[in-house]
Each structure stands twice: as C-alpha cells, then as structure tokens.
PDB file of C-alpha atoms in Angstrom:
ATOM      1  CA  MET T1061      40.368 113.179-126.518  1.00 49.00           C
ATOM      2  CA  ALA T1062      43.243 115.737-127.460  1.00 47.00           C
ATOM      3  CA  ASP T1063      44.002 113.556-130.194  1.00 50.00           C
ATOM      4  CA  ALA T1064      40.361 113.240-131.454  1.00 50.00           C
ATOM      5  CA  ALA T1065      40.511 116.038-131.459  1.00 48.00           C
ATOM      6  CA  ASP T1066      43.448 116.937-133.135  1.00 46.00           C
ATOM      7  CA  LEU T1067      44.783 119.164-130.639  1.00 41.00           C
ATOM      8  CA  ALA T1068      47.531 119.663-128.677  1.00 50.00           C
ATOM      9  CA  ILE T1069      47.746 117.969-125.292  1.00 50.00           C
ATOM     10  CA  GLY T1070      48.842 121.405-123.554  1.00 55.00           C
ATOM     11  CA  SER T1071      46.177 123.451-125.160  1.00 54.00           C
ATOM     12  CA  VAL T1072      43.466 121.132-124.085  1.00 57.00           C
ATOM     13  CA  ARG T1073      44.675 121.182-119.975  1.00 64.00           C
ATOM     14  CA  HIS T1074      44.302 125.140-120.809  1.00 68.00           C
ATOM     15  CA  TYR T1075      41.259 124.351-120.786  1.00 78.00           C
ATOM     16  CA  PHE T1076      40.561 122.223-118.660  1.00 82.00           C
ATOM     17  CA  SER T1077      43.010 121.675-115.245  1.00 85.00           C
ATOM     18  CA  THR T1078      41.236 117.727-114.296  1.00 88.00           C
ATOM     19  CA  HIS T1079      39.815 114.783-116.757  1.00 84.00           C
ATOM     20  CA  ASP T1080      36.382 115.400-114.810  1.00 88.00           C
ATOM     21  CA  ASP T1081      36.698 119.107-115.820  1.00 89.00           C
ATOM     22  CA  LEU T1082      37.106 117.571-119.541  1.00 86.00           C
ATOM     23  CA  MET T1083      34.465 115.386-119.016  1.00 87.00           C
ATOM     24  CA  ARG T1084      32.314 117.657-117.834  1.00 89.00           C
ATOM     25  CA  GLY T1085      33.017 120.722-120.924  1.00 89.00           C
ATOM     26  CA  ALA T1086      32.689 117.256-123.403  1.00 88.00           C
ATOM     27  CA  ALA T1087      29.120 116.783-121.944  1.00 90.00           C
ATOM     28  CA  ASP T1088      27.935 120.124-122.409  1.00 90.00           C
ATOM     29  CA  GLU T1089      29.346 120.467-125.979  1.00 91.00           C
ATOM     30  CA  VAL T1090      27.722 117.263-127.019  1.00 92.00           C
ATOM     31  CA  ILE T1091      24.708 118.642-125.210  1.00 92.00           C
ATOM     32  CA  ALA T1092      24.709 121.909-127.120  1.00 93.00           C
ATOM     33  CA  ARG T1093      25.298 120.318-130.455  1.00 94.00           C
ATOM     34  CA  ILE T1094      22.979 117.503-129.523  1.00 95.00           C
ATOM     35  CA  THR T1095      20.531 120.271-128.829  1.00 94.00           C
ATOM     36  CA  LYS T1096      20.391 122.896-131.971  1.00 95.00           C
ATOM     37  CA  ARG T1097      20.032 119.703-134.103  1.00 95.00           C
ATOM     38  CA  LEU T1098      16.589 118.567-132.221  1.00 95.00           C
ATOM     39  CA  GLN T1099      15.436 122.553-132.308  1.00 93.00           C
ATOM     40  CA  ALA T1100      15.734 122.406-135.468  1.00 90.00           C
ATOM     41  CA  HIS T1101      13.343 119.506-136.512  1.00 91.00           C
ATOM     42  CA  ARG T1102      10.952 120.615-133.330  1.00 89.00           C
ATOM     43  CA  ASP T1103      10.216 123.539-134.944  1.00 84.00           C
ATOM     44  CA  ARG T1104       9.384 121.063-137.991  1.00 84.00           C
ATOM     45  CA  LEU T1105       6.967 118.890-135.919  1.00 78.00           C
ATOM     46  CA  ASP T1106       5.453 121.402-134.409  1.00 69.00           C
ATOM     47  CA  ASP T1107       4.877 122.348-138.707  1.00 69.00           C
ATOM     48  CA  ALA T1108       2.545 119.122-138.610  1.00 65.00           C
ATOM     49  CA  GLY T1109       4.409 117.873-141.523  1.00 69.00           C
ATOM     50  CA  ASP T1110       5.107 114.337-141.410  1.00 86.00           C
ATOM     51  CA  ARG T1111       5.306 114.199-137.932  1.00 89.00           C
ATOM     52  CA  LEU T1112       6.599 110.273-138.531  1.00 92.00           C
ATOM     53  CA  GLU T1113       9.466 111.463-140.403  1.00 94.00           C
ATOM     54  CA  ILE T1114      10.622 114.364-138.371  1.00 94.00           C
ATOM     55  CA  ALA T1115      10.726 111.877-135.360  1.00 95.00           C
ATOM     56  CA  THR T1116      12.119 109.294-136.746  1.00 97.00           C
ATOM     57  CA  GLU T1117      14.552 111.863-137.725  1.00 96.00           C
ATOM     58  CA  MET T1118      14.944 113.303-134.267  1.00 96.00           C
ATOM     59  CA  LEU T1119      15.674 110.119-132.421  1.00 98.00           C
ATOM     60  CA  CYS T1120      18.420 109.088-134.959  1.00 98.00           C
ATOM     61  CA  GLU T1121      19.881 112.429-133.898  1.00 97.00           C
ATOM     62  CA  LEU T1122      21.203 109.948-130.591  1.00 97.00           C
ATOM     63  CA  LEU T1123      22.717 107.101-132.927  1.00 98.00           C
ATOM     64  CA  PRO T1124      26.327 106.945-134.602  1.00 97.00           C
ATOM     65  CA  LEU T1125      24.762 106.725-137.942  1.00 97.00           C
ATOM     66  CA  HIS T1126      28.032 109.197-139.809  1.00 95.00           C
ATOM     67  CA  ALA T1127      30.809 110.496-138.087  1.00 94.00           C
ATOM     68  CA  ASN T1128      30.115 113.277-136.063  1.00 94.00           C
ATOM     69  CA  THR T1129      27.276 111.719-134.092  1.00 96.00           C
ATOM     70  CA  PHE T1130      29.524 107.958-134.067  1.00 96.00           C
ATOM     71  CA  ARG T1131      31.640 110.387-131.993  1.00 93.00           C
ATOM     72  CA  GLU T1132      29.426 111.900-130.034  1.00 94.00           C
ATOM     73  CA  VAL T1133      27.440 108.857-129.014  1.00 96.00           C
ATOM     74  CA  ALA T1134      30.852 107.427-128.173  1.00 94.00           C
ATOM     75  CA  VAL T1135      31.279 110.856-125.841  1.00 92.00           C
ATOM     76  CA  TRP T1136      27.968 109.797-124.268  1.00 93.00           C
ATOM     77  CA  LEU T1137      28.113 106.200-123.559  1.00 95.00           C
ATOM     78  CA  GLU T1138      31.873 107.359-121.631  1.00 93.00           C
ATOM     79  CA  ILE T1139      30.411 109.493-119.401  1.00 93.00           C
ATOM     80  CA  VAL T1140      27.381 108.445-118.529  1.00 94.00           C
ATOM     81  CA  THR T1141      29.494 105.237-117.733  1.00 94.00           C
ATOM     82  CA  ALA T1142      31.843 107.002-115.611  1.00 94.00           C
ATOM     83  CA  GLY T1143      28.496 108.291-114.105  1.00 93.00           C
ATOM     84  CA  ARG T1144      28.287 105.283-112.674  1.00 95.00           C
ATOM     85  CA  THR T1145      30.976 105.290-110.247  1.00 96.00           C
ATOM     86  CA  ASN T1146      32.247 108.816-110.161  1.00 92.00           C
ATOM     87  CA  PRO T1147      30.087 111.238-108.387  1.00 90.00           C
ATOM     88  CA  VAL T1148      31.451 114.616-109.731  1.00 86.00           C
ATOM     89  CA  LEU T1149      30.578 113.430-113.585  1.00 90.00           C
ATOM     90  CA  ARG T1150      27.177 112.116-112.203  1.00 94.00           C
ATOM     91  CA  GLU T1151      25.231 115.555-112.825  1.00 94.00           C
ATOM     92  CA  SER T1152      26.564 115.577-116.716  1.00 91.00           C
ATOM     93  CA  ALA T1153      25.266 111.237-117.184  1.00 92.00           C
ATOM     94  CA  ASP T1154      21.391 112.415-115.747  1.00 94.00           C
ATOM     95  CA  ARG T1155      21.445 115.047-118.524  1.00 92.00           C
ATOM     96  CA  LEU T1156      22.108 113.035-121.108  1.00 90.00           C
ATOM     97  CA  PHE T1157      19.849 110.394-119.444  1.00 91.00           C
ATOM     98  CA  SER T1158      17.321 112.823-119.042  1.00 94.00           C
ATOM     99  CA  GLY T1159      17.601 114.480-122.060  1.00 94.00           C
ATOM    100  CA  SER T1160      16.947 111.007-124.170  1.00 95.00           C
ATOM    101  CA  ARG T1161      13.945 110.363-121.885  1.00 96.00           C
ATOM    102  CA  ALA T1162      12.160 113.979-122.973  1.00 96.00           C
ATOM    103  CA  LEU T1163      12.890 113.500-126.320  1.00 97.00           C
ATOM    104  CA  ALA T1164      11.308 109.887-126.159  1.00 97.00           C
ATOM    105  CA  GLU T1165       8.505 111.234-124.180  1.00 97.00           C
ATOM    106  CA  LEU T1166       8.211 114.261-126.836  1.00 95.00           C
ATOM    107  CA  VAL T1167       7.766 111.329-129.178  1.00 95.00           C
ATOM    108  CA  ILE T1168       5.144 110.021-127.788  1.00 95.00           C
ATOM    109  CA  ALA T1169       3.488 113.204-127.244  1.00 93.00           C
ATOM    110  CA  SER T1170       3.583 113.940-131.179  1.00 89.00           C
ATOM    111  CA  LEU T1171       2.365 111.094-131.682  1.00 89.00           C
ATOM    112  CA  GLN T1172      -0.554 111.211-129.036  1.00 89.00           C
ATOM    113  CA  VAL T1173      -0.265 107.788-127.646  1.00 90.00           C
ATOM    114  CA  ARG T1174      -3.158 108.032-124.611  1.00 89.00           C
ATOM    115  CA  PRO T1175      -3.603 107.165-121.808  1.00 92.00           C
ATOM    116  CA  PRO T1176      -1.053 108.743-119.305  1.00 92.00           C
ATOM    117  CA  ASP T1177       0.172 105.363-118.158  1.00 93.00           C
ATOM    118  CA  VAL T1178       0.513 104.114-121.648  1.00 94.00           C
ATOM    119  CA  ALA T1179       2.127 106.988-123.353  1.00 95.00           C
ATOM    120  CA  ALA T1180       4.744 106.869-120.006  1.00 96.00           C
ATOM    121  CA  LEU T1181       5.250 103.227-120.591  1.00 96.00           C
ATOM    122  CA  GLU T1182       6.163 103.748-124.084  1.00 97.00           C
ATOM    123  CA  ALA T1183       8.432 106.887-123.817  1.00 97.00           C
ATOM    124  CA  GLU T1184      10.606 104.439-121.781  1.00 97.00           C
ATOM    125  CA  ARG T1185      10.230 101.840-124.197  1.00 97.00           C
ATOM    126  CA  LEU T1186      11.458 104.072-127.039  1.00 98.00           C
ATOM    127  CA  ALA T1187      14.263 105.242-124.787  1.00 97.00           C
ATOM    128  CA  ALA T1188      15.582 101.864-124.321  1.00 97.00           C
ATOM    129  CA  LEU T1189      15.511 101.122-127.958  1.00 98.00           C
ATOM    130  CA  ILE T1190      17.316 104.298-128.625  1.00 98.00           C
ATOM    131  CA  ASP T1191      20.118 103.489-125.921  1.00 96.00           C
ATOM    132  CA  GLY T1192      20.325 100.036-127.522  1.00 97.00           C
ATOM    133  CA  LEU T1193      20.934 100.903-131.128  1.00 98.00           C
ATOM    134  CA  ALA T1194      23.471 103.885-129.562  1.00 97.00           C
ATOM    135  CA  LEU T1195      25.256 101.353-128.143  1.00 96.00           C
ATOM    136  CA  ARG T1196      25.288  98.288-130.187  1.00 96.00           C
ATOM    137  CA  GLY T1197      25.634 100.741-132.979  1.00 96.00           C
ATOM    138  CA  THR T1198      29.302 102.404-131.164  1.00 96.00           C
ATOM    139  CA  LEU T1199      30.618  99.092-129.813  1.00 95.00           C
ATOM    140  CA  HIS T1200      30.057  97.076-133.199  1.00 94.00           C
ATOM    141  CA  PRO T1201      30.069  99.181-135.742  1.00 91.00           C
ATOM    142  CA  SER T1202      30.077  97.026-138.906  1.00 92.00           C
ATOM    143  CA  GLY T1203      27.563  94.727-137.178  1.00 94.00           C
ATOM    144  CA  ILE T1204      24.109  97.858-137.989  1.00 92.00           C
ATOM    145  CA  PRO T1205      24.116  99.479-141.334  1.00 94.00           C
ATOM    146  CA  ALA T1206      22.836 103.715-139.932  1.00 95.00           C
ATOM    147  CA  SER T1207      19.698 102.357-142.950  1.00 96.00           C
ATOM    148  CA  THR T1208      18.991  99.416-140.563  1.00 96.00           C
ATOM    149  CA  ALA T1209      19.061 101.450-137.311  1.00 97.00           C
ATOM    150  CA  LYS T1210      17.206 104.250-138.997  1.00 97.00           C
ATOM    151  CA  GLU T1211      14.267 101.321-140.146  1.00 98.00           C
ATOM    152  CA  ILE T1212      14.399 100.044-136.825  1.00 98.00           C
ATOM    153  CA  VAL T1213      13.805 103.292-135.550  1.00 98.00           C
ATOM    154  CA  ARG T1214      10.482 103.898-138.881  1.00 97.00           C
ATOM    155  CA  ARG T1215       9.095 100.651-138.388  1.00 97.00           C
ATOM    156  CA  HIS T1216       8.571 100.481-134.246  1.00 97.00           C
ATOM    157  CA  LEU T1217       7.041 105.034-134.406  1.00 97.00           C
ATOM    158  CA  ARG T1218       5.074 102.995-137.360  1.00 95.00           C
ATOM    159  CA  GLN T1219       3.521 100.969-135.211  1.00 94.00           C
ATOM    160  CA  LEU T1220       2.898 102.894-132.317  1.00 93.00           C
ATOM    161  CA  ARG T1221       0.943 105.362-134.139  1.00 88.00           C
ATOM    162  CA  GLN T1222      -1.051 102.468-135.612  1.00 88.00           C
ATOM    163  CA  SER T1223      -1.583 101.168-131.977  1.00 84.00           C
ATOM    164  CA  PRO T1224      -4.832 101.909-130.299  1.00 84.00           C
ATOM    165  CA  HIS T1225      -3.760 103.832-127.972  1.00 75.00           C
ATOM    166  CA  ALA T1226      -2.441 106.726-130.302  1.00 73.00           C
ATOM    167  CA  ASN T1227      -5.670 109.352-131.697  1.00 67.00           C
TER     168      ASN T1227
END
C-alpha cells in the first residue's frame, strides 16, 4: 500500500504498527471519502431534482469507474476478503458491507418502492448488483467500461421506478 500511495514504507510504519492497523486505517479512509461524496449527493436527493440520476450517481460512487474509485473499491475488496478470516478486520468489513446496504435501502426508499417486504428484497437485489459490478470492474477493468456500468445501474433504477411497487 505504501507504494500505491507513493510513500516510504518507514513513514507508513510510523502511523501503523501492524498490517491490521494499516488495513483498518485504509477502511476508515475509504469510508470517510465515500461518505463525504455521498452526503453531497444526498443533499441534492432531498431537494427532489432528478432522483433517478442522483441515485445513479450515488450508487456509482461504489463502482471502480475512474482511478480514485478504482483504488477505493480495490481496498474495499481486500478488506472484506480479509475480514472473512481475520477477526481484527471483520468489523471494518462489516462497516463497508452495511454502508453499501444502507445506500441501497436509501435509494429504494427514494424511489418509493412499497410494500416494505418488496422494498427490502429490492434493496438486497440492488446491493448485490452494485457488489457484482464492483467486483467485475475491479477484477476485469477492461471487461466493463465505466459508461456500461453506469448504464446498467441507471437502467435497473429506471425499471424499479416503473414497477408496480413504486409510487
């Protein structure tokens, strides 16, 4: 990670005494960056505007569509993978997972999908779609162009908005 950040390994060790501390710090940084960007979108979503486009932009913050988000998603994948077997990183992995799930729930609520059992199922489906696009885009960056990934999200939200369960 020091190489990716163009830092000397010694300067990284000054702040993080263990690899787990470094990974938790990376998770905290990724969460803080994404949260800041999402809050700006959220403020726009509350103003009503074009909810579908704003929701698309929010969800795309979790996808590797450009250099910055590619690095963030790569860190996210490393942490959730390590969190499966490393109890020290499990909390960070759970925070990342629950944050993306909460975003899916927010988007579904903004599209006014009802009743609650349908909304919960659609939020889970939306979170799975974003997870799949993030994984594919990170592992095979040339396989899914950014414009295609964004259009997949937009099309899915459009279909949700047009479903009989949306008001």
